[in-house]
PDB file of C-alpha atoms in Angstrom:
ATOM      1  CA  MET A   1       0.000   0.000   0.000  1.00  0.00           C
ATOM      2  CA  ASN A   2       1.472   3.364  -1.023  1.00  0.00           C
ATOM      3  CA  LEU A   3       1.233   6.566   1.002  1.00  0.00           C
ATOM      4  CA  SER A   4      -1.677   7.909  -1.046  1.00  0.00           C
ATOM      5  CA  ASP A   5      -3.709   4.731  -0.536  1.00  0.00           C
ATOM      6  CA  ALA A   6      -2.951   4.740   3.179  1.00  0.00           C
ATOM      7  CA  THR A   7      -4.009   8.358   3.508  1.00  0.00           C
ATOM      8  CA  GLN A   8      -7.278   7.655   1.708  1.00  0.00           C
ATOM      9  CA  LEU A   9      -7.945   4.732   4.039  1.00  0.00           C
ATOM     10  CA  LEU A  10      -7.375   6.918   7.083  1.00  0.00           C
ATOM     11  CA  ARG A  11      -9.727   9.561   5.720  1.00  0.00           C
ATOM     12  CA  ALA A  12     -12.438   7.071   4.874  1.00  0.00           C
ATOM     13  CA  GLU A  13     -12.608   4.845   7.939  1.00  0.00           C
ATOM     14  CA  ALA A  14     -10.259   5.808  10.755  1.00  0.00           C
ATOM     15  CA  LEU A  15     -12.724   8.152  12.418  1.00  0.00           C
ATOM     16  CA  THR A  16     -15.762   5.904  12.027  1.00  0.00           C
ATOM     17  CA  ARG A  17     -14.443   2.431  12.924  1.00  0.00           C
ATOM     18  CA  TYR A  18     -12.862   1.201  16.140  1.00  0.00           C
ATOM     19  CA  ASP A  19      -9.071   1.528  15.961  1.00  0.00           C
ATOM     20  CA  ILE A  20      -7.337  -0.952  18.246  1.00  0.00           C
ATOM     21  CA  TYR A  21      -3.978   0.675  17.576  1.00  0.00           C
ATOM     22  CA  ARG A  22      -4.629   4.395  17.936  1.00  0.00           C
ATOM     23  CA  TRP A  23      -4.304   5.053  21.658  1.00  0.00           C
ATOM     24  CA  ILE A  24      -1.444   2.665  22.439  1.00  0.00           C
ATOM     25  CA  HIS A  25       0.500   3.806  19.381  1.00  0.00           C
ATOM     26  CA  LYS A  26       0.081   7.441  20.412  1.00  0.00           C
ATOM     27  CA  ALA A  27       1.498   6.476  23.808  1.00  0.00           C
ATOM     28  CA  LEU A  28       4.433   4.676  22.200  1.00  0.00           C
ATOM     29  CA  ARG A  29       5.201   7.552  19.835  1.00  0.00           C
ATOM     30  CA  ALA A  30       5.146  10.041  22.725  1.00  0.00           C
ATOM     31  CA  ARG A  31       7.464   7.888  24.803  1.00  0.00           C
ATOM     32  CA  MET A  32       9.847   7.071  21.972  1.00  0.00           C
ATOM     33  CA  CYS A  33      10.251  10.722  21.032  1.00  0.00           C
ATOM     34  CA  ARG A  34      10.764  11.826  24.640  1.00  0.00           C
ATOM     35  CA  VAL A  35      13.368   9.116  25.257  1.00  0.00           C
ATOM     36  CA  LEU A  36      15.135   9.847  21.975  1.00  0.00           C
ATOM     37  CA  VAL A  37      15.564  13.464  23.082  1.00  0.00           C
ATOM     38  CA  ALA A  38      16.825  12.307  26.490  1.00  0.00           C
ATOM     39  CA  VAL A  39      19.411   9.970  24.975  1.00  0.00           C
ATOM     40  CA  GLY A  40      20.487  12.633  22.496  1.00  0.00           C
ATOM     41  CA  GLY A  41      21.114  14.929  25.458  1.00  0.00           C
ATOM     42  CA  ILE A  42      23.425  12.539  27.307  1.00  0.00           C
ATOM     43  CA  ASP A  43      26.612  14.199  28.565  1.00  0.00           C
ATOM     44  CA  VAL A  44      28.714  11.405  29.997  1.00  0.00           C
ATOM     45  CA  SER A  45      30.512  13.855  32.300  1.00  0.00           C
ATOM     46  CA  ASP A  46      27.235  14.081  34.255  1.00  0.00           C
ATOM     47  CA  GLY A  47      26.885  10.604  35.702  1.00  0.00           C
ATOM     48  CA  PRO A  48      23.499  10.984  37.419  1.00  0.00           C
ATOM     49  CA  ALA A  49      21.889  12.576  34.347  1.00  0.00           C
ATOM     50  CA  THR A  50      23.342   9.837  32.138  1.00  0.00           C
ATOM     51  CA  ALA A  51      21.939   7.177  34.439  1.00  0.00           C
ATOM     52  CA  ARG A  52      18.504   8.799  34.340  1.00  0.00           C
ATOM     53  CA  ALA A  53      18.493   8.875  30.537  1.00  0.00           C
ATOM     54  CA  LEU A  54      19.571   5.242  30.359  1.00  0.00           C
ATOM     55  CA  ASP A  55      16.888   4.294  32.878  1.00  0.00           C
ATOM     56  CA  GLN A  56      14.332   5.896  30.561  1.00  0.00           C
ATOM     57  CA  LEU A  57      15.755   3.991  27.611  1.00  0.00           C
ATOM     58  CA  ASP A  58      15.753   0.656  29.429  1.00  0.00           C
ATOM     59  CA  ALA A  59      12.131   1.208  30.495  1.00  0.00           C
ATOM     60  CA  LEU A  60      11.174   2.015  26.897  1.00  0.00           C
ATOM     61  CA  LEU A  61      12.843  -1.147  25.632  1.00  0.00           C
ATOM     62  CA  ALA A  62      10.939  -3.235  28.179  1.00  0.00           C
ATOM     63  CA  VAL A  63       7.696  -1.631  27.026  1.00  0.00           C
ATOM     64  CA  CYS A  64       8.551  -2.341  23.391  1.00  0.00           C
ATOM     65  CA  ARG A  65       9.260  -5.993  24.161  1.00  0.00           C
ATOM     66  CA  GLY A  66       5.934  -6.318  25.893  1.00  0.00           C
ATOM     67  CA  HIS A  67       4.084  -4.515  23.110  1.00  0.00           C
ATOM     68  CA  LEU A  68       5.471  -6.897  20.499  1.00  0.00           C
ATOM     69  CA  GLN A  69       4.340  -9.880  22.523  1.00  0.00           C
ATOM     70  CA  HIS A  70       0.870  -8.436  23.110  1.00  0.00           C
ATOM     71  CA  GLU A  71       0.389  -7.808  19.393  1.00  0.00           C
ATOM     72  CA  ASN A  72       1.691 -11.261  18.497  1.00  0.00           C
ATOM     73  CA  ASP A  73      -0.569 -13.017  20.987  1.00  0.00           C
ATOM     74  CA  PHE A  74      -3.789 -11.081  20.503  1.00  0.00           C
ATOM     75  CA  VAL A  75      -3.892  -8.789  17.457  1.00  0.00           C
ATOM     76  CA  HIS A  76      -1.996 -11.054  15.084  1.00  0.00           C
ATOM     77  CA  ALA A  77      -4.139 -13.982  16.188  1.00  0.00           C
ATOM     78  CA  ALA A  78      -7.237 -11.975  15.284  1.00  0.00           C
ATOM     79  CA  LEU A  79      -5.748 -10.973  11.944  1.00  0.00           C
ATOM     80  CA  GLU A  80      -4.896 -14.559  11.056  1.00  0.00           C
ATOM     81  CA  ALA A  81      -8.384 -15.719  12.001  1.00  0.00           C
ATOM     82  CA  ALA A  82      -9.849 -12.997   9.782  1.00  0.00           C
ATOM     83  CA  GLN A  83      -7.461 -13.340   6.838  1.00  0.00           C
ATOM     84  CA  PRO A  84      -4.718 -15.981   6.959  1.00  0.00           C
ATOM     85  CA  GLY A  85      -1.292 -14.560   6.175  1.00  0.00           C
ATOM     86  CA  SER A  86      -2.265 -10.961   6.866  1.00  0.00           C
ATOM     87  CA  SER A  87       0.103 -10.595   9.831  1.00  0.00           C
ATOM     88  CA  ALA A  88       3.093 -12.360   8.273  1.00  0.00           C
ATOM     89  CA  ASP A  89       5.063  -9.272   7.211  1.00  0.00           C
ATOM     90  CA  ALA A  90       4.515  -7.582  10.559  1.00  0.00           C
ATOM     91  CA  ALA A  91       5.537 -10.736  12.405  1.00  0.00           C
ATOM     92  CA  ASP A  92       8.829 -10.759  10.486  1.00  0.00           C
ATOM     93  CA  GLU A  93       9.385  -7.110  11.379  1.00  0.00           C
ATOM     94  CA  HIS A  94       8.671  -7.928  15.018  1.00  0.00           C
ATOM     95  CA  VAL A  95      11.543 -10.411  14.952  1.00  0.00           C
ATOM     96  CA  ASP A  96      13.821  -7.671  13.609  1.00  0.00           C
ATOM     97  CA  HIS A  97      12.595  -5.302  16.321  1.00  0.00           C
ATOM     98  CA  GLU A  98      13.423  -7.854  18.997  1.00  0.00           C
ATOM     99  CA  THR A  99      16.966  -8.048  17.631  1.00  0.00           C
ATOM    100  CA  HIS A 100      17.285  -4.261  17.676  1.00  0.00           C
ATOM    101  CA  ILE A 101      15.909  -4.084  21.218  1.00  0.00           C
ATOM    102  CA  ALA A 102      18.519  -6.562  22.398  1.00  0.00           C
ATOM    103  CA  ALA A 103      21.285  -4.576  20.699  1.00  0.00           C
ATOM    104  CA  LEU A 104      20.085  -1.304  22.244  1.00  0.00           C
ATOM    105  CA  ALA A 105      19.881  -2.912  25.679  1.00  0.00           C
ATOM    106  CA  ALA A 106      23.453  -4.164  25.308  1.00  0.00           C
ATOM    107  CA  ALA A 107      24.652  -0.732  24.190  1.00  0.00           C
ATOM    108  CA  SER A 108      22.890   0.892  27.147  1.00  0.00           C
ATOM    109  CA  ALA A 109      24.563  -1.529  29.565  1.00  0.00           C
ATOM    110  CA  ALA A 110      27.954  -0.907  27.946  1.00  0.00           C
ATOM    111  CA  LEU A 111      27.569   2.849  28.311  1.00  0.00           C
ATOM    112  CA  ARG A 112      26.733   2.416  31.993  1.00  0.00           C
ATOM    113  CA  ARG A 113      29.915   0.398  32.499  1.00  0.00           C
ATOM    114  CA  GLU A 114      32.178   2.661  30.472  1.00  0.00           C
ATOM    115  CA  PRO A 115      30.734   6.142  29.879  1.00  0.00           C
ATOM    116  CA  ALA A 116      32.207   7.554  26.679  1.00  0.00           C
ATOM    117  CA  ALA A 117      31.050  10.297  24.352  1.00  0.00           C
ATOM    118  CA  ASP A 118      31.442   8.167  21.232  1.00  0.00           C
ATOM    119  CA  GLY A 119      29.409   5.366  22.802  1.00  0.00           C
ATOM    120  CA  ALA A 120      26.642   7.803  23.717  1.00  0.00           C
ATOM    121  CA  LEU A 121      26.526   9.126  20.154  1.00  0.00           C
ATOM    122  CA  ARG A 122      26.398   5.617  18.684  1.00  0.00           C
ATOM    123  CA  LEU A 123      23.579   4.732  21.060  1.00  0.00           C
ATOM    124  CA  TYR A 124      21.654   7.841  20.037  1.00  0.00           C
ATOM    125  CA  HIS A 125      22.010   7.057  16.335  1.00  0.00           C
ATOM    126  CA  ALA A 126      20.954   3.434  16.871  1.00  0.00           C
ATOM    127  CA  LEU A 127      17.923   4.518  18.884  1.00  0.00           C
ATOM    128  CA  ALA A 128      16.963   7.072  16.225  1.00  0.00           C
ATOM    129  CA  LEU A 129      16.966   4.338  13.585  1.00  0.00           C
ATOM    130  CA  PHE A 130      14.920   2.056  15.843  1.00  0.00           C
ATOM    131  CA  VAL A 131      12.359   4.795  16.448  1.00  0.00           C
ATOM    132  CA  SER A 132      12.132   5.614  12.746  1.00  0.00           C
ATOM    133  CA  GLU A 133      11.565   1.954  11.875  1.00  0.00           C
ATOM    134  CA  ASN A 134       8.848   1.725  14.492  1.00  0.00           C
ATOM    135  CA  LEU A 135       7.093   4.839  13.214  1.00  0.00           C
ATOM    136  CA  VAL A 136       6.855   3.296   9.746  1.00  0.00           C
ATOM    137  CA  HIS A 137       5.819  -0.058  11.213  1.00  0.00           C
ATOM    138  CA  MET A 138       3.047   1.463  13.321  1.00  0.00           C
ATOM    139  CA  HIS A 139       1.685   3.328  10.316  1.00  0.00           C
ATOM    140  CA  MET A 140       1.538   0.078   8.378  1.00  0.00           C
ATOM    141  CA  GLU A 141      -0.403  -1.557  11.213  1.00  0.00           C
ATOM    142  CA  GLU A 142      -2.804   1.361  11.480  1.00  0.00           C
ATOM    143  CA  THR A 143      -3.586   1.227   7.775  1.00  0.00           C
ATOM    144  CA  GLU A 144      -3.080  -2.286   6.408  1.00  0.00           C
ATOM    145  CA  HIS A 145      -3.935  -4.238   9.535  1.00  0.00           C
ATOM    146  CA  ASN A 146      -6.906  -2.060  10.376  1.00  0.00           C
ATOM    147  CA  ALA A 147      -8.163  -2.547   6.835  1.00  0.00           C
ATOM    148  CA  VAL A 148      -8.230  -6.317   7.420  1.00  0.00           C
ATOM    149  CA  LEU A 149      -9.905  -6.008  10.800  1.00  0.00           C
ATOM    150  CA  TRP A 150     -12.493  -3.538   9.529  1.00  0.00           C
ATOM    151  CA  ARG A 151     -13.261  -5.721   6.512  1.00  0.00           C
ATOM    152  CA  HIS A 152     -13.820  -8.919   8.476  1.00  0.00           C
ATOM    153  CA  CYS A 153     -14.750  -7.888  12.037  1.00  0.00           C
ATOM    154  CA  THR A 154     -17.339  -5.739  13.711  1.00  0.00           C
ATOM    155  CA  ASP A 155     -16.246  -3.014  16.108  1.00  0.00           C
ATOM    156  CA  ALA A 156     -17.558  -5.138  18.978  1.00  0.00           C
ATOM    157  CA  GLN A 157     -15.338  -8.032  17.901  1.00  0.00           C
ATOM    158  CA  ILE A 158     -12.287  -5.763  17.667  1.00  0.00           C
ATOM    159  CA  GLN A 159     -13.028  -4.330  21.105  1.00  0.00           C
ATOM    160  CA  ALA A 160     -13.309  -7.857  22.488  1.00  0.00           C
ATOM    161  CA  VAL A 161      -9.771  -8.574  21.278  1.00  0.00           C
ATOM    162  CA  GLU A 162      -8.567  -5.432  23.011  1.00  0.00           C
ATOM    163  CA  GLN A 163     -10.391  -6.347  26.208  1.00  0.00           C
ATOM    164  CA  ARG A 164      -8.721  -9.767  26.290  1.00  0.00           C
ATOM    165  CA  LEU A 165      -5.359  -8.114  25.754  1.00  0.00           C
ATOM    166  CA  MET A 166      -5.974  -5.566  28.508  1.00  0.00           C
ATOM    167  CA  ALA A 167      -7.107  -8.283  30.920  1.00  0.00           C
ATOM    168  CA  SER A 168      -3.765 -10.053  30.430  1.00  0.00           C
ATOM    169  CA  LEU A 169      -1.699  -7.034  31.540  1.00  0.00           C
ATOM    170  CA  PRO A 170      -0.360  -6.744  35.080  1.00  0.00           C
ATOM    171  CA  PRO A 171      -1.424  -3.605  36.987  1.00  0.00           C
ATOM    172  CA  ALA A 172       2.132  -2.235  37.001  1.00  0.00           C
ATOM    173  CA  GLU A 173       2.247  -2.277  33.197  1.00  0.00           C
ATOM    174  CA  LEU A 174      -1.067  -0.467  32.948  1.00  0.00           C
ATOM    175  CA  ALA A 175       0.086   2.135  35.469  1.00  0.00           C
ATOM    176  CA  ASP A 176       3.308   2.688  33.550  1.00  0.00           C
ATOM    177  CA  THR A 177       1.480   3.212  30.249  1.00  0.00           C
ATOM    178  CA  LEU A 178      -1.237   5.576  31.453  1.00  0.00           C
ATOM    179  CA  PRO A 179       0.773   8.843  31.704  1.00  0.00           C
ATOM    180  CA  TRP A 180       2.303   8.304  28.268  1.00  0.00           C
ATOM    181  CA  MET A 181      -1.088   7.590  26.764  1.00  0.00           C
ATOM    182  CA  SER A 182      -2.458  10.712  28.428  1.00  0.00           C
ATOM    183  CA  LEU A 183       0.434  12.723  27.015  1.00  0.00           C
ATOM    184  CA  GLY A 184      -0.027  11.375  23.490  1.00  0.00           C
ATOM    185  CA  LEU A 185      -3.805  11.665  23.180  1.00  0.00           C
ATOM    186  CA  ASN A 186      -5.755  14.729  22.129  1.00  0.00           C
ATOM    187  CA  ALA A 187      -8.195  16.366  24.544  1.00  0.00           C
ATOM    188  CA  THR A 188     -11.249  14.435  23.331  1.00  0.00           C
ATOM    189  CA  GLU A 189      -9.462  11.085  23.434  1.00  0.00           C
ATOM    190  CA  ARG A 190      -7.998  11.862  26.864  1.00  0.00           C
ATOM    191  CA  ALA A 191     -11.450  12.657  28.249  1.00  0.00           C
ATOM    192  CA  GLN A 192     -12.831   9.434  26.739  1.00  0.00           C
ATOM    193  CA  LEU A 193     -10.018   7.403  28.315  1.00  0.00           C
ATOM    194  CA  LEU A 194     -10.346   8.889  31.779  1.00  0.00           C
ATOM    195  CA  GLY A 195     -14.133   9.029  31.603  1.00  0.00           C
ATOM    196  CA  GLY A 196     -14.206   5.319  30.869  1.00  0.00           C
ATOM    197  CA  LEU A 197     -11.837   4.578  33.733  1.00  0.00           C
ATOM    198  CA  GLN A 198     -13.929   6.722  36.059  1.00  0.00           C
ATOM    199  CA  GLN A 199     -16.916   4.478  35.354  1.00  0.00           C
ATOM    200  CA  ALA A 200     -14.979   1.221  35.453  1.00  0.00           C
ATOM    201  CA  VAL A 201     -12.809   1.304  38.596  1.00  0.00           C
ATOM    202  CA  PRO A 202     -13.364   2.114  42.283  1.00  0.00           C
ATOM    203  CA  ALA A 203     -13.055   5.792  43.217  1.00  0.00           C
ATOM    204  CA  PRO A 204      -9.754   5.479  45.156  1.00  0.00           C
ATOM    205  CA  VAL A 205      -8.159   3.612  42.252  1.00  0.00           C
ATOM    206  CA  PHE A 206      -9.427   6.216  39.809  1.00  0.00           C
ATOM    207  CA  GLU A 207      -7.941   9.052  41.853  1.00  0.00           C
ATOM    208  CA  THR A 208      -4.512   7.435  41.568  1.00  0.00           C
ATOM    209  CA  MET A 209      -4.999   6.939  37.845  1.00  0.00           C
ATOM    210  CA  LEU A 210      -6.138  10.522  37.386  1.00  0.00           C
ATOM    211  CA  ASP A 211      -3.066  11.855  39.196  1.00  0.00           C
ATOM    212  CA  SER A 212      -0.886   9.744  36.901  1.00  0.00           C
ATOM    213  CA  ALA A 213      -2.724  10.921  33.785  1.00  0.00           C
ATOM    214  CA  MET A 214      -2.506  14.566  34.865  1.00  0.00           C
ATOM    215  CA  ALA A 215       1.217  14.476  35.622  1.00  0.00           C
ATOM    216  CA  PRO A 216       2.649  14.963  32.110  1.00  0.00           C
ATOM    217  CA  LEU A 217       0.073  17.528  30.982  1.00  0.00           C
ATOM    218  CA  THR A 218       0.345  21.299  30.626  1.00  0.00           C
ATOM    219  CA  GLU A 219      -1.822  23.491  32.799  1.00  0.00           C
ATOM    220  CA  PRO A 220      -4.409  24.120  30.031  1.00  0.00           C
ATOM    221  CA  GLN A 221      -4.592  20.392  29.313  1.00  0.00           C
ATOM    222  CA  ARG A 222      -5.111  19.625  32.994  1.00  0.00           C
ATOM    223  CA  THR A 223      -7.867  22.208  33.217  1.00  0.00           C
ATOM    224  CA  ALA A 224      -9.616  20.870  30.108  1.00  0.00           C
ATOM    225  CA  LEU A 225      -9.479  17.301  31.400  1.00  0.00           C
ATOM    226  CA  ALA A 226     -10.827  18.299  34.819  1.00  0.00           C
ATOM    227  CA  ARG A 227     -13.722  20.130  33.188  1.00  0.00           C
ATOM    228  CA  ALA A 228     -14.493  17.179  30.921  1.00  0.00           C
ATOM    229  CA  LEU A 229     -14.700  14.951  33.986  1.00  0.00           C
ATOM    230  CA  GLY A 230     -16.873  17.429  35.852  1.00  0.00           C
ATOM    231  CA  ARG A 231     -14.196  18.244  38.386  1.00  0.00           C
ATOM    232  CA  ALA A 232     -12.566  21.415  39.661  1.00  0.00           C
ATOM    233  CA  PRO A 233      -9.292  22.255  37.869  1.00  0.00           C
ATOM    234  CA  VAL A 234      -6.181  21.020  39.660  1.00  0.00           C
ATOM    235  CA  PRO A 235      -3.520  23.724  40.071  1.00  0.00           C
ATOM    236  CA  GLY A 236       0.130  23.123  39.408  1.00  0.00           C
ATOM    237  CA  LEU A 237       2.196  21.655  36.587  1.00  0.00           C
ATOM    238  CA  VAL A 238       4.196  18.456  36.743  1.00  0.00           C
ATOM    239  CA  MET A 239       6.189  17.176  33.789  1.00  0.00           C
ATOM    240  CA  CYS A 240       7.390  13.590  33.446  1.00  0.00           C
TER     241      CYS A 240
END
């Protein structure tokens, strides 16, 4: 599928059909870009700052590993049931991504052991390539894979796949993803996400989730979200 075809597909169906990829991919893009900037800013003469950047990178790599497995186990299974062979190319790319994740993890560990400016630059370039590959890969999933799902499945069936995936996640993984998803979503999507959580979980749990979702937002974004949820605006600004 060329770029023109993909763009037409997005215009025609992306806003009317359920998109299993949209919110999690927005979270991943936000996190990847933030971590790429952090790694690009590494100055190995500042040990604590270097360690913080590498901690962010290692956390991102763990998230990417988990995301690959979740897609393999749930989304690819749905694609194969709908149209055999439709996930094959993506599955091959997932294998390549796993190789790149392992190489980045090794480079991160090496830089921790022996901080060096040339090692930091090589790590940054390798991460930039990994992020760029993932951006292209996610676009393919959002267009080609969604086209298969939308052709063969109802929105309710797609949502059922997502619900099974979500039910398989440990609470710590959900908590880790929420602020990045909040950061990546637009105001309407953010209100839908938090509004759904408000209805689905006990009030004390929701308060913790709301604090986490608010943390990376600007003051206007926090105010808009509070209003959408029927709450008083929360003062202050916290950036992750």
